[in-house]
Amino acid sequence: MLEQMGKAAKQASWQLAVLSTAKKNQVLSVIADRLEAESEVILQANEQDMEQARASGMTEALLDRLLLTPARLAAIANDVRQVCRLNDPVGHVLDGSLLDSGLKLERRRVPLGVIGVIYEARPNVTIDVASLCLKTGNAVILRGGKETHHTNQATVKVIQQALEQCGLPAAAVQAIESPDRALVNELLRLDRYVDMLIPRGGAGLHKLCREQSTIPVITGGIGVCHTYVDDSVDFDKALTVIENAKIQRPSACNSLETLLVNRNIAAEFLPALSTRMAAVGVTLHAAENAMPLLQDGPATVVAVAAEDYDDEWLSLDLNVALVDDIDQAIDHIRTHGTSHSDAILTRSLSSAEHFVRAVDSSAVYVNASTRFTDGGQFGLGAEVAVSTQKLHARGPMGLDALTTYKWIGYGDDLVRS
């Protein structure tokens, strides 16, 4: 089955690669319109998935990722329209030169070909990935988790109908519908047809792809994100940023998981933190050095476990620890971080610059919420993933990250001497 999907996707990619920007935008516009026109069908399918997920005991964090609402679906359709408005990178000449031999060289952006994406309880990924791949002339094979089975079926059907309406092959966007996990392993070895693989899910999925795939893999999306509170901060402003980073959407990979507070301000800052977090229902997981300053506050406080520093909460839970200085905070981030998004709150320019230089994450913030690590927020349109790697792409992956380049040489019946 996957062999045939791979062949069909490769053939579709050849058609997509030569499409004009206008044609690609036409397809995306039709997809957006159809998502709205078929919204009732998609939402009913999502409700089926939600019912099954609740019955299986899925956590609130994962239920939130799985849920589609009319507002969320409308936002997804608008994200597709936003992709229409973005510059098409395909065909862009990166650089060029005229060689002494008379050969005129240029390096031009081209599609990657076929993208494989494996993801879990994230129905928005289906549309995000499809729209970005189509804009860049790539075909895509999707493998969502069993939790999103009905939602994915409904949305892929809408996309394929839009493709056929525009005279393009439905195989440009395909989904593996069977929940058989053996098909994941088969996809990981489909290197004859698939040019890049993107896993979006938990650490186990990323580990499986890194170890088993014969296709180049872009990993990321695991966000153990930190914020360091320097001793020069404005308390009220700092607390506002912390609150946003934690509660704006706690199930997202860029939400705050560990707060590191400079010991010099802890006696005043932690009680204020407790009051603010209690008001928004956040449970604090306190390190031994922070516990005495938090245990009498209004927030729920429990002792942090060592393993809590190395995993995502994805919920209204926050680790809190005291550090002696900025360097101790940086050491903690280097030890426990996942190179996703980390921030410093400070009024010191030198501290800010030191943090930015020393913290090796895909996104580093000064006096801003980690929640900004997002393709839409960065002006890239809907993102295909957040890469925490260093090769090919890093951070939110927009259109450019779904292209490669080819060398093109122009001569006048030129031969090499």
PDB file of N, CA, C and O in Angstrom, residues 12 28 61 67 79 95 125 165 199 310 335 367 395 397:
ATOM      1  N   ALA A  12       2.973  13.060  -8.388  1.00  0.00           N
ATOM      2  CA  ALA A  12       2.270  14.327  -8.128  1.00  0.00           C
ATOM      3  C   ALA A  12       3.262  15.455  -7.884  1.00  0.00           C
ATOM      4  O   ALA A  12       3.041  16.593  -8.304  1.00  0.00           O
ATOM      5  N   LEU A  28      -4.977  26.813  -2.860  1.00  0.00           N
ATOM      6  CA  LEU A  28      -5.075  27.117  -1.433  1.00  0.00           C
ATOM      7  C   LEU A  28      -6.364  27.869  -1.118  1.00  0.00           C
ATOM      8  O   LEU A  28      -7.010  27.615  -0.086  1.00  0.00           O
ATOM      9  N   ALA A  61      -4.513  17.926  28.566  1.00  0.00           N
ATOM     10  CA  ALA A  61      -3.573  18.603  27.658  1.00  0.00           C
ATOM     11  C   ALA A  61      -3.708  18.056  26.237  1.00  0.00           C
ATOM     12  O   ALA A  61      -3.773  18.818  25.258  1.00  0.00           O
ATOM     13  N   LEU A  67      -8.902  18.914  20.113  1.00  0.00           N
ATOM     14  CA  LEU A  67     -10.189  19.589  19.912  1.00  0.00           C
ATOM     15  C   LEU A  67     -10.160  20.605  18.771  1.00  0.00           C
ATOM     16  O   LEU A  67      -9.272  21.446  18.684  1.00  0.00           O
ATOM     17  N   ASP A  79      -5.577  30.802   8.149  1.00  0.00           N
ATOM     18  CA  ASP A  79      -4.137  30.553   8.032  1.00  0.00           C
ATOM     19  C   ASP A  79      -3.775  30.108   6.614  1.00  0.00           C
ATOM     20  O   ASP A  79      -2.723  30.473   6.091  1.00  0.00           O
ATOM     21  N   ASP A  95      21.801  33.161  -5.245  1.00  0.00           N
ATOM     22  CA  ASP A  95      23.000  33.892  -5.635  1.00  0.00           C
ATOM     23  C   ASP A  95      23.466  33.356  -6.981  1.00  0.00           C
ATOM     24  O   ASP A  95      22.927  32.378  -7.497  1.00  0.00           O
ATOM     25  N   VAL A 125      -2.469  20.082  12.226  1.00  0.00           N
ATOM     26  CA  VAL A 125      -1.261  19.795  11.456  1.00  0.00           C
ATOM     27  C   VAL A 125      -1.605  19.374  10.034  1.00  0.00           C
ATOM     28  O   VAL A 125      -0.900  19.709   9.081  1.00  0.00           O
ATOM     29  N   GLN A 165     -10.679  19.665  -8.052  1.00  0.00           N
ATOM     30  CA  GLN A 165     -11.440  20.786  -8.618  1.00  0.00           C
ATOM     31  C   GLN A 165     -10.532  21.709  -9.422  1.00  0.00           C
ATOM     32  O   GLN A 165     -10.956  22.309 -10.415  1.00  0.00           O
ATOM     33  N   PRO A 199       8.625  14.252  12.161  1.00  0.00           N
ATOM     34  CA  PRO A 199       7.763  13.746  13.232  1.00  0.00           C
ATOM     35  C   PRO A 199       7.290  14.893  14.118  1.00  0.00           C
ATOM     36  O   PRO A 199       8.075  15.771  14.488  1.00  0.00           O
ATOM     37  N   ASP A 310      12.968  17.516  33.101  1.00  0.00           N
ATOM     38  CA  ASP A 310      13.354  17.000  31.788  1.00  0.00           C
ATOM     39  C   ASP A 310      12.184  16.656  30.891  1.00  0.00           C
ATOM     40  O   ASP A 310      12.367  16.054  29.839  1.00  0.00           O
ATOM     41  N   THR A 335      21.520  21.835  30.770  1.00  0.00           N
ATOM     42  CA  THR A 335      21.365  20.476  31.288  1.00  0.00           C
ATOM     43  C   THR A 335      19.990  19.897  30.991  1.00  0.00           C
ATOM     44  O   THR A 335      19.865  18.725  30.618  1.00  0.00           O
ATOM     45  N   ASN A 367      12.867  39.596  27.558  1.00  0.00           N
ATOM     46  CA  ASN A 367      11.662  40.307  28.014  1.00  0.00           C
ATOM     47  C   ASN A 367      10.449  40.020  27.116  1.00  0.00           C
ATOM     48  O   ASN A 367       9.701  40.918  26.738  1.00  0.00           O
ATOM     49  N   GLY A 395      14.099  26.249  14.315  1.00  0.00           N
ATOM     50  CA  GLY A 395      12.981  27.052  14.768  1.00  0.00           C
ATOM     51  C   GLY A 395      11.742  26.767  13.935  1.00  0.00           C
ATOM     52  O   GLY A 395      11.640  25.728  13.272  1.00  0.00           O
ATOM     53  N   MET A 397       9.377  26.210  11.110  1.00  0.00           N
ATOM     54  CA  MET A 397       9.684  25.894   9.720  1.00  0.00           C
ATOM     55  C   MET A 397       8.564  26.374   8.821  1.00  0.00           C
ATOM     56  O   MET A 397       7.477  25.801   8.798  1.00  0.00           O
TER      57      MET A 397
END
